[in-house]
Amino acid sequence: MSFDSVRQAVQDDPALVAELTAASTPAERAAILEARGIEKPNPNSKFPEMDDTAGGGDTTDSIAAANATAAAA
């Protein structure tokens, strides 16, 4: 999954942009996307422009390394 569906919907619908901007919480933004049938990004989503960047689409190793470092301190 990627952010493509949300990115395309935002480009195509200025009213959606206004609704998302007016929402005050992530839950409200998720509900707006869900009501319109737009697939929401999830923790495994990737930014398409980062696919050709080493490690750009995979944050799991970075997060694990940061957690291991913090736990060792």
Coordinates of N, CA and C in Angstrom, one line a residue:
M1 N 0.8 -1.2 0.0 CA 0.0 0.0 0.0 C 0.9 1.2 0.0
S2 N 0.4 2.3 -0.6 CA 1.1 3.5 -0.6 C 0.2 4.7 -0.4
F3 N 0.7 5.8 -0.5 CA -0.1 7.0 -0.3 C -0.8 7.5 -1.7
D4 N -0.6 6.7 -2.7 CA -1.1 7.1 -4.0 C -2.6 7.5 -4.1
S5 N -3.4 6.7 -3.4 CA -4.9 6.9 -3.5 C -5.2 8.2 -2.8
V6 N -4.6 8.5 -1.7 CA -4.9 9.8 -1.0 C -4.3 11.0 -1.8
R7 N -3.1 10.8 -2.3 CA -2.5 11.9 -3.1 C -3.3 12.2 -4.3
Q8 N -3.8 11.2 -5.0 CA -4.6 11.4 -6.2 C -5.9 12.1 -5.8
A9 N -6.6 11.6 -4.8 CA -7.9 12.2 -4.4 C -7.7 13.7 -4.0
V10 N -6.6 14.0 -3.3 CA -6.4 15.4 -2.9 C -6.1 16.3 -4.2
Q11 N -5.4 15.7 -5.1 CA -5.2 16.5 -6.4 C -6.4 16.7 -7.1
D12 N -7.4 15.8 -7.1 CA -8.6 15.8 -7.9 C -9.7 16.6 -7.3
D13 N -9.7 16.8 -5.9 CA -10.9 17.3 -5.2 C -10.5 18.3 -4.2
P14 N -10.6 19.6 -4.6 CA -10.3 20.7 -3.6 C -11.2 20.7 -2.4
A15 N -12.4 20.2 -2.5 CA -13.3 20.1 -1.4 C -12.8 19.1 -0.4
L16 N -12.2 18.1 -0.8 CA -11.6 17.1 0.1 C -10.4 17.7 0.9
V17 N -9.6 18.5 0.2 CA -8.5 19.2 0.9 C -9.1 20.1 2.0
A18 N -10.1 20.8 1.7 CA -10.7 21.7 2.7 C -11.3 20.9 3.9
E19 N -11.9 19.8 3.6 CA -12.4 18.9 4.7 C -11.3 18.4 5.6
L20 N -10.2 17.9 4.9 CA -9.1 17.3 5.7 C -8.4 18.4 6.5
T21 N -8.3 19.6 5.9 CA -7.6 20.7 6.6 C -8.5 21.1 7.8
A22 N -9.8 21.1 7.7 CA -10.7 21.5 8.8 C -10.7 20.4 9.9
A23 N -10.4 19.2 9.6 CA -10.4 18.1 10.6 C -9.4 18.4 11.7
S24 N -9.8 18.2 12.9 CA -8.8 18.6 14.0 C -8.1 17.4 14.6
T25 N -8.4 16.1 14.2 CA -7.8 15.0 14.7 C -7.5 14.0 13.6
P26 N -6.5 13.1 13.8 CA -6.3 12.1 12.8 C -7.5 11.2 12.6
A27 N -8.2 10.9 13.6 CA -9.4 10.1 13.5 C -10.5 10.7 12.6
E28 N -10.6 12.0 12.7 CA -11.6 12.8 11.9 C -11.1 12.7 10.4
R29 N -9.8 12.8 10.2 CA -9.3 12.7 8.8 C -9.5 11.3 8.2
A30 N -9.3 10.3 9.1 CA -9.5 8.9 8.6 C -11.0 8.7 8.3
A31 N -11.9 9.3 9.1 CA -13.3 9.1 8.8 C -13.7 9.8 7.5
I32 N -13.1 10.9 7.2 CA -13.4 11.6 6.0 C -13.0 10.7 4.8
L33 N -11.8 10.2 4.9 CA -11.3 9.3 3.8 C -12.2 8.1 3.6
E34 N -12.5 7.5 4.8 CA -13.3 6.3 4.8 C -14.7 6.5 4.2
A35 N -15.3 7.7 4.5 CA -16.6 8.0 4.0 C -16.6 8.2 2.5
R36 N -15.5 8.6 2.0 CA -15.4 8.8 0.5 C -14.9 7.5 -0.2
G37 N -14.6 6.5 0.6 CA -14.1 5.2 0.0 C -12.7 5.3 -0.5
I38 N -11.9 6.2 0.1 CA -10.5 6.3 -0.2 C -9.6 5.4 0.7
E39 N -8.8 4.6 0.1 CA -8.0 3.7 0.9 C -7.0 4.6 1.7
K40 N -7.0 4.3 3.0 CA -6.1 5.1 3.9 C -4.7 4.4 4.0
P41 N -3.7 5.3 4.1 CA -2.3 4.8 4.4 C -2.3 4.0 5.7
N42 N -1.4 3.1 5.9 CA -1.2 2.4 7.1 C 0.3 2.5 7.5
P43 N 0.7 1.9 8.6 CA 2.1 2.0 9.0 C 3.1 1.3 8.0
N44 N 2.6 0.5 7.1 CA 3.4 -0.2 6.1 C 3.4 0.5 4.8
S45 N 2.7 1.7 4.7 CA 2.6 2.4 3.4 C 4.0 3.0 3.1
K46 N 4.2 3.2 1.8 CA 5.4 3.8 1.3 C 5.1 5.0 0.5
F47 N 6.0 6.0 0.6 CA 6.0 7.1 -0.3 C 6.5 6.7 -1.6
P48 N 5.8 6.9 -2.7 CA 6.3 6.4 -4.0 C 7.6 7.0 -4.5
E49 N 7.8 8.2 -4.2 CA 9.1 8.9 -4.6 C 10.3 8.4 -3.8
M50 N 10.1 7.6 -2.8 CA 11.2 7.1 -2.0 C 11.6 5.7 -2.4
D51 N 10.8 5.1 -3.3 CA 11.1 3.7 -3.7 C 12.5 3.4 -4.2
D52 N 13.0 4.5 -4.9 CA 14.4 4.3 -5.5 C 15.5 4.8 -4.6
T53 N 15.1 5.2 -3.4 CA 16.1 5.6 -2.4 C 16.4 4.5 -1.4
A54 N 17.7 4.2 -1.3 CA 18.1 3.1 -0.4 C 17.5 3.3 1.0
G55 N 16.6 2.4 1.5 CA 16.0 2.5 2.8 C 14.9 3.5 2.8
G56 N 14.5 4.2 1.7 CA 13.5 5.2 1.7 C 12.1 4.7 2.0
G57 N 11.8 3.5 1.6 CA 10.5 3.0 1.9 C 10.4 2.0 3.1
D58 N 11.5 1.8 3.7 CA 11.5 0.8 4.8 C 12.1 1.5 6.1
T59 N 11.2 1.8 7.0 CA 11.6 2.5 8.2 C 11.7 1.5 9.3
T60 N 11.4 0.3 9.1 CA 11.4 -0.7 10.2 C 12.8 -0.9 10.8
D61 N 13.8 -1.0 10.0 CA 15.1 -1.2 10.5 C 15.6 0.0 11.3
S62 N 15.3 1.2 10.8 CA 15.7 2.4 11.5 C 15.0 2.5 12.9
I63 N 13.7 2.2 12.9 CA 12.9 2.3 14.2 C 13.5 1.2 15.1
A64 N 13.8 0.0 14.6 CA 14.3 -1.0 15.5 C 15.7 -0.6 16.1
A65 N 16.5 0.0 15.2 CA 17.8 0.4 15.7 C 17.7 1.5 16.7
A66 N 16.8 2.4 16.5 CA 16.6 3.5 17.4 C 16.1 3.0 18.8
N67 N 15.2 2.0 18.7 CA 14.6 1.5 20.0 C 15.7 0.7 20.7
A68 N 16.5 0.0 20.0 CA 17.6 -0.8 20.6 C 18.6 0.1 21.2
T69 N 18.9 1.2 20.6 CA 19.9 2.2 21.1 C 19.3 2.8 22.4
A70 N 18.0 3.2 22.4 CA 17.4 3.8 23.5 C 17.3 2.8 24.7
A71 N 17.0 1.6 24.4 CA 16.9 0.6 25.5 C 18.3 0.3 26.1
A72 N 19.4 0.4 25.3 CA 20.7 0.1 25.8 C 21.2 1.3 26.7
A73 N 20.7 2.5 26.5 CA 21.2 3.6 27.3 C 20.8 3.6 28.7

